[in-house]
Coordinates of C-alpha atoms in Angstrom, one line a residue:
M1 CA 0.0 0.0 0.0
E2 CA 2.9 2.3 0.6
K3 CA 3.9 2.0 -3.0
V4 CA 0.4 2.9 -4.1
C5 CA 0.4 5.9 -1.8
Q6 CA 3.7 7.0 -3.3
F7 CA 2.3 6.6 -6.8
F8 CA -0.6 8.9 -6.0
R9 CA 1.6 11.3 -4.2
T10 CA 4.0 11.7 -7.1
N11 CA 1.2 12.2 -9.6
Y12 CA -0.5 14.7 -7.3
I13 CA 2.8 16.7 -7.0
L14 CA 3.1 16.7 -10.8
A15 CA -0.5 17.7 -11.3
N16 CA 0.1 20.7 -8.9
C17 CA 3.2 21.7 -10.9
E18 CA 1.4 21.4 -14.2
D19 CA -1.5 23.4 -12.9
A20 CA 0.9 26.2 -11.7
L21 CA 2.6 26.2 -15.1
V22 CA -0.6 26.4 -17.1
K23 CA -2.2 29.0 -14.9
K24 CA 1.0 31.0 -14.5
A25 CA 0.5 30.8 -10.8
F26 CA 2.3 33.1 -8.4
S27 CA 2.6 30.5 -5.7
L28 CA 3.5 26.8 -5.5
N29 CA 3.3 24.8 -2.3
L30 CA 5.1 21.4 -2.4
S31 CA 5.8 21.1 1.3
H32 CA 5.1 18.0 3.4
F33 CA 5.3 15.6 0.4
Q34 CA 8.4 13.5 1.4
M35 CA 10.0 14.5 -1.9
S36 CA 13.6 13.5 -2.4
E37 CA 13.9 15.8 -5.5
I38 CA 12.1 18.7 -7.0
P39 CA 10.3 17.9 -10.3
D40 CA 12.0 19.4 -13.4
I41 CA 8.8 21.1 -14.5
V42 CA 9.2 23.6 -11.6
E43 CA 12.0 25.3 -13.6
K44 CA 9.4 26.3 -16.2
C45 CA 7.1 28.0 -13.7
E46 CA 8.7 31.4 -14.4
S47 CA 5.7 33.3 -13.0
L48 CA 6.3 32.1 -9.4
L49 CA 6.8 34.6 -6.6
K50 CA 6.6 32.0 -3.8
L51 CA 7.9 28.4 -3.7
F52 CA 7.4 26.3 -0.6
V53 CA 9.4 23.0 -0.5
N54 CA 9.9 22.8 3.2
Q55 CA 9.6 19.6 5.2
N56 CA 10.6 17.1 2.6
L57 CA 13.6 14.9 2.0
L58 CA 15.6 17.1 -0.4
T59 CA 19.3 16.6 -0.5
A60 CA 19.8 19.1 -3.3
F61 CA 18.2 22.2 -4.8
P62 CA 18.4 22.1 -8.6
S63 CA 20.7 24.8 -10.0
N64 CA 18.3 25.6 -12.8
L65 CA 15.8 26.9 -10.2
G66 CA 18.2 29.8 -9.9
N67 CA 16.5 31.0 -13.1
L68 CA 13.2 31.7 -11.4
A69 CA 14.0 35.4 -11.5
R70 CA 10.7 36.6 -10.0
L71 CA 10.9 34.5 -6.9
Q72 CA 10.5 36.4 -3.6
V73 CA 9.7 33.7 -1.0
L74 CA 11.6 30.4 -0.7
T75 CA 11.2 27.9 2.1
L76 CA 13.7 25.0 2.3
D77 CA 13.6 24.3 6.1
Y78 CA 13.4 20.7 7.4
N79 CA 15.1 19.0 4.5
K80 CA 18.4 17.0 4.2
L81 CA 20.6 19.6 2.6
D82 CA 24.3 19.4 3.5
E83 CA 25.4 22.7 1.9
F84 CA 23.9 26.0 0.9
P85 CA 22.6 25.8 -2.7
I86 CA 24.8 28.5 -4.4
C87 CA 22.1 29.0 -7.1
I88 CA 19.9 30.6 -4.5
C89 CA 22.2 33.6 -4.7
R90 CA 21.0 34.3 -8.2
L91 CA 17.5 34.8 -6.9
T92 CA 18.2 38.5 -6.3
R93 CA 14.5 39.4 -5.7
L94 CA 14.2 37.1 -2.7
R95 CA 12.7 38.8 0.3
F96 CA 12.1 35.8 2.5
L97 CA 14.4 32.8 2.8
N98 CA 14.2 29.9 5.3
I99 CA 16.9 27.2 5.3
S100 CA 16.5 26.1 9.0
C101 CA 16.9 22.6 10.2
N102 CA 19.2 21.3 7.5
N103 CA 22.9 20.5 7.8
I104 CA 24.4 23.7 6.4
K105 CA 27.6 24.6 8.2
R106 CA 28.6 27.6 6.1
L107 CA 27.1 30.3 4.0
P108 CA 28.8 31.4 0.7
P109 CA 30.0 35.0 0.4
E110 CA 27.6 35.2 -2.6
I111 CA 24.8 35.5 0.0
G112 CA 25.6 39.2 -0.2
Y113 CA 24.0 39.3 -3.7
L114 CA 20.6 39.0 -1.9
T115 CA 20.4 42.7 -1.4
V116 CA 16.6 43.0 -1.0
L117 CA 16.3 40.1 1.5
E118 CA 14.1 41.1 4.5
T119 CA 13.8 37.9 6.5
F120 CA 16.4 35.2 6.8
W121 CA 16.0 32.1 9.0
C122 CA 19.0 29.8 9.4
N123 CA 18.2 28.1 12.7
N124 CA 19.7 24.7 13.8
T125 CA 21.8 24.0 10.8
G126 CA 25.2 23.6 12.4
L127 CA 26.3 27.0 11.1
E128 CA 29.9 27.8 12.2
E129 CA 30.1 31.4 11.1
L130 CA 28.3 34.2 9.3
P131 CA 30.1 35.7 6.3
G132 CA 31.0 39.3 6.4
E133 CA 29.3 39.8 3.0
M134 CA 26.0 39.7 4.8
R135 CA 26.6 43.5 5.2
N136 CA 25.2 43.8 1.7
C137 CA 21.8 42.5 2.8
E138 CA 20.9 46.0 3.8
R139 CA 17.2 45.5 3.9
L140 CA 17.2 42.7 6.5
E141 CA 14.7 43.2 9.2
T142 CA 14.6 39.7 10.7
L143 CA 17.6 37.5 11.2
G144 CA 17.5 34.1 13.0
V145 CA 20.5 31.9 13.6
R146 CA 19.3 30.0 16.7
G147 CA 20.9 26.7 17.8
N148 CA 24.1 26.9 15.8
V149 CA 27.8 26.7 16.8
L150 CA 28.6 30.4 16.4
H151 CA 31.4 31.6 18.6
C152 CA 31.4 35.1 17.4
L153 CA 29.4 37.5 15.1
P154 CA 31.0 39.6 12.3
D155 CA 31.4 43.3 12.8
S156 CA 29.7 43.8 9.5
L157 CA 26.3 42.9 11.0
G158 CA 26.4 46.5 12.3
N159 CA 25.7 47.6 8.7
L160 CA 22.2 46.1 8.8
A161 CA 20.5 49.4 9.6
E162 CA 17.0 48.0 9.0
L163 CA 17.4 45.1 11.4
R164 CA 14.5 45.0 14.0
W165 CA 14.6 41.3 15.1
F166 CA 17.7 39.3 15.9
T167 CA 17.9 35.9 17.6
A168 CA 21.1 33.9 18.2
E169 CA 19.6 31.8 21.1
G170 CA 21.5 28.6 22.0
C171 CA 24.8 29.4 20.2
Q172 CA 28.2 29.7 21.8
L173 CA 28.7 33.5 21.8
V174 CA 30.9 35.1 24.4
D175 CA 30.2 38.7 23.3
I176 CA 28.5 40.7 20.6
P177 CA 30.3 43.2 18.3
D178 CA 30.4 46.9 19.4
T179 CA 29.1 47.6 15.9
F180 CA 25.7 46.5 17.1
A181 CA 25.4 50.0 18.5
Q182 CA 24.6 51.0 14.9
L183 CA 21.4 48.9 14.8
T184 CA 19.2 51.8 15.7
N185 CA 16.0 50.1 14.6
L186 CA 16.6 46.9 16.7
V187 CA 13.5 46.1 18.8
H188 CA 14.1 42.4 19.8
L189 CA 17.4 40.9 20.8
N190 CA 17.5 37.2 21.9
L191 CA 20.9 36.0 23.1
K192 CA 19.5 33.3 25.5
G193 CA 21.6 30.3 26.2
N194 CA 25.1 31.6 25.2
R195 CA 28.3 32.2 27.1
L196 CA 28.1 35.9 27.8
R197 CA 29.9 37.0 30.9
R198 CA 28.5 40.5 31.1
I199 CA 25.5 42.6 30.0
P200 CA 26.4 44.1 26.6
R201 CA 27.0 47.8 27.0
I202 CA 25.6 48.6 23.6
L203 CA 22.1 48.0 24.9
Q204 CA 22.2 51.5 26.4
V205 CA 22.5 53.2 23.1
L206 CA 19.8 51.4 21.1
P207 CA 16.8 53.7 21.1
K208 CA 14.1 51.3 19.9
L209 CA 15.2 48.2 21.8
R210 CA 12.4 46.8 23.9
F211 CA 12.9 43.0 24.4
V212 CA 16.3 41.6 25.5
F213 CA 16.8 37.9 26.5
L214 CA 20.1 37.2 28.3
N215 CA 18.8 34.4 30.4
N216 CA 20.8 31.1 30.7
N217 CA 24.2 32.7 30.1
C218 CA 27.3 33.0 32.3
I219 CA 26.9 36.6 33.3
D220 CA 28.8 37.2 36.6
E221 CA 29.7 40.9 36.2
M222 CA 27.3 43.0 38.3
P223 CA 26.0 46.1 36.4
T224 CA 25.8 49.3 38.3
R225 CA 22.6 50.9 39.3
A226 CA 23.2 53.7 36.8
E227 CA 23.7 51.2 34.0
L228 CA 20.4 49.4 34.8
E229 CA 18.6 52.7 35.1
E230 CA 19.7 53.6 31.5
L231 CA 17.8 50.5 30.4
Q232 CA 14.4 51.5 31.8
A233 CA 13.0 52.0 28.3
L234 CA 13.1 48.2 27.8
N235 CA 9.9 46.2 28.2
M236 CA 11.9 43.2 29.3
L237 CA 15.5 42.5 30.3
N238 CA 15.6 38.8 31.2
L239 CA 18.6 37.9 33.4
C240 CA 17.3 34.6 34.8
K241 CA 19.6 31.6 35.1
N242 CA 22.8 33.7 35.4
P243 CA 25.3 33.7 38.3
I244 CA 24.3 37.3 39.1
S245 CA 20.6 36.6 39.1
L246 CA 20.5 35.6 42.8
L247 CA 22.8 38.4 44.1
V248 CA 21.1 40.5 46.7
D249 CA 22.1 43.8 45.1
L250 CA 20.5 42.8 41.8
Q251 CA 17.4 41.5 43.5
R252 CA 17.0 44.9 45.1
L253 CA 17.4 46.7 41.8
A254 CA 15.1 44.3 40.1
S255 CA 12.4 44.9 42.7
Q256 CA 12.6 48.6 41.8
Q257 CA 12.6 48.1 38.0
S258 CA 9.7 45.9 36.9
N259 CA 11.3 45.3 33.5
I260 CA 14.2 43.3 35.0
Y261 CA 13.6 39.6 35.4
V262 CA 15.7 37.6 37.8
D263 CA 15.4 34.3 39.6
E264 CA 13.5 34.2 42.8
A265 CA 16.0 34.2 45.6
V266 CA 15.5 31.4 48.2
H267 CA 17.8 33.1 50.8
F268 CA 16.5 36.6 50.2
T269 CA 12.9 36.3 51.0
D270 CA 11.8 39.9 51.6
V271 CA 13.3 42.3 49.1
S272 CA 10.5 44.8 49.9
E273 CA 12.0 45.6 53.3
A274 CA 15.0 47.2 51.5
I275 CA 13.1 49.8 49.5
P276 CA 9.9 52.0 49.8
S277 CA 6.8 49.9 49.3
Q278 CA 5.3 52.1 46.6
T279 CA 8.1 51.2 44.2
N280 CA 7.4 47.4 44.5
L281 CA 5.2 45.1 42.6
N282 CA 3.2 42.9 45.0
A283 CA 4.5 39.4 45.6
R284 CA 1.9 37.7 43.6
E285 CA 2.4 39.9 40.5
R286 CA 6.2 39.6 40.7
R287 CA 5.9 35.8 40.9
Q288 CA 3.5 35.8 37.9
R289 CA 5.8 38.0 35.8
R290 CA 8.8 35.9 36.7
N291 CA 7.0 32.7 35.6
Q292 CA 6.0 34.4 32.4
A293 CA 9.6 35.4 31.8
E294 CA 10.8 31.8 32.2
A295 CA 8.1 30.7 29.7
G296 CA 8.9 33.6 27.2
Q297 CA 5.5 35.2 27.7
D298 CA 4.1 38.5 28.8
N299 CA 0.9 40.5 28.8
D300 CA 2.2 43.0 26.2
D301 CA 0.1 42.5 23.0
S302 CA 2.2 44.5 20.6
S303 CA 3.1 42.9 17.3
D304 CA 6.8 42.8 18.2
W305 CA 6.2 40.9 21.4
A306 CA 3.8 38.5 19.6
N307 CA 6.7 37.7 17.3
S308 CA 9.0 37.3 20.2
V309 CA 6.8 34.7 21.8
R310 CA 6.3 32.7 18.7
T311 CA 10.0 32.4 17.8
S312 CA 11.4 32.0 21.3
E313 CA 9.1 29.0 21.7
L314 CA 9.8 27.7 18.2
N315 CA 9.9 23.9 18.2
T316 CA 12.9 22.9 16.1
T317 CA 11.8 19.3 16.1
D318 CA 10.0 18.3 12.9
E319 CA 6.9 16.4 14.0
S320 CA 4.9 17.2 10.9
G321 CA 6.1 14.5 8.5
L322 CA 4.0 11.5 7.4
E323 CA 4.6 8.2 9.2
N324 CA 7.3 6.2 7.5
N325 CA 5.6 2.8 8.0
I326 CA 1.8 2.7 7.8
E327 CA 0.4 -0.8 7.8
D328 CA -3.2 -0.1 8.7
V329 CA -5.2 0.5 5.5
S330 CA -7.8 2.5 7.4
V331 CA -5.0 5.0 8.2
L332 CA -3.5 4.9 4.7
I333 CA -6.6 5.6 2.7
P334 CA -7.3 9.1 4.0
E335 CA -3.7 10.0 3.1
M336 CA -4.2 8.5 -0.4
S337 CA -7.5 10.4 -0.8
R338 CA -5.5 13.7 -0.5
Y339 CA -4.1 12.9 -3.9
V340 CA -6.9 11.1 -5.6
T341 CA -9.4 14.0 -5.3
T342 CA -7.6 16.0 -7.9
F343 CA -8.1 13.5 -10.7

């Protein structure tokens, strides 16, 4: 039965491609089909603006697809790629690119040809470094490199003047470049789960920055009261799970600035006695806010915070694929019917 299902699946894919070709469609969705290769006919779909081939079994991206000159959106996440397809760099109208959850350890310098790229996701690929040529992607607003083995970031990222949303959660960073001070449009900065030893000082000069995740690092350098007061414009500064988080001095400061999130001290049970009561949140509210910080949630309903929640909780385990071995016909038939209905 699996072979029968594969037959219908293959024909369904080809039917979709032919339909897109005939109708000169702007979008083609070939995701979740267990494809090991992209049909040749896709090359002829020159009208495409969006191509979705995520969550398949692709080990290569055909070089001739670099001729889809109008393409603006390309999703290749959750495949089996072991290198970045260089032909993608010919798609100079790309605005959205997702290559997450492949095995791509390096990006070619030609990535700098994608000068109108606005969103680039490269999470959990084993990436070892970011090329300096990314400075040419001047329209980037969202950049995600979570779960990689990055030890440092290039100074050239400071050239991304439009960048609003940056996450490098779960890498191996020990610092961020001073050039980040040039990112005057940055709103969200997620550096959770790295190896930072201090709070980056550039945070104080970023006028639009609102959400900063520094939890689960190695921060042991205590900031001064003046330095923390300069960060009062932030909606959130998450310092949980750091060595400084349980220090009495930081606990006191955190109780006065409701935007600072720290671990609840076991040995320091009544911070409120150290400061005037009117500057404190009540115990229940602080506990609730602390729990929300741990979960990556808050009550702020702004669009930036909504995006922060979704991505900080992004599940990088692909659970969406079809079962590999389906023996029960009653389970297999509904899957087959998905393809049969188009004939």
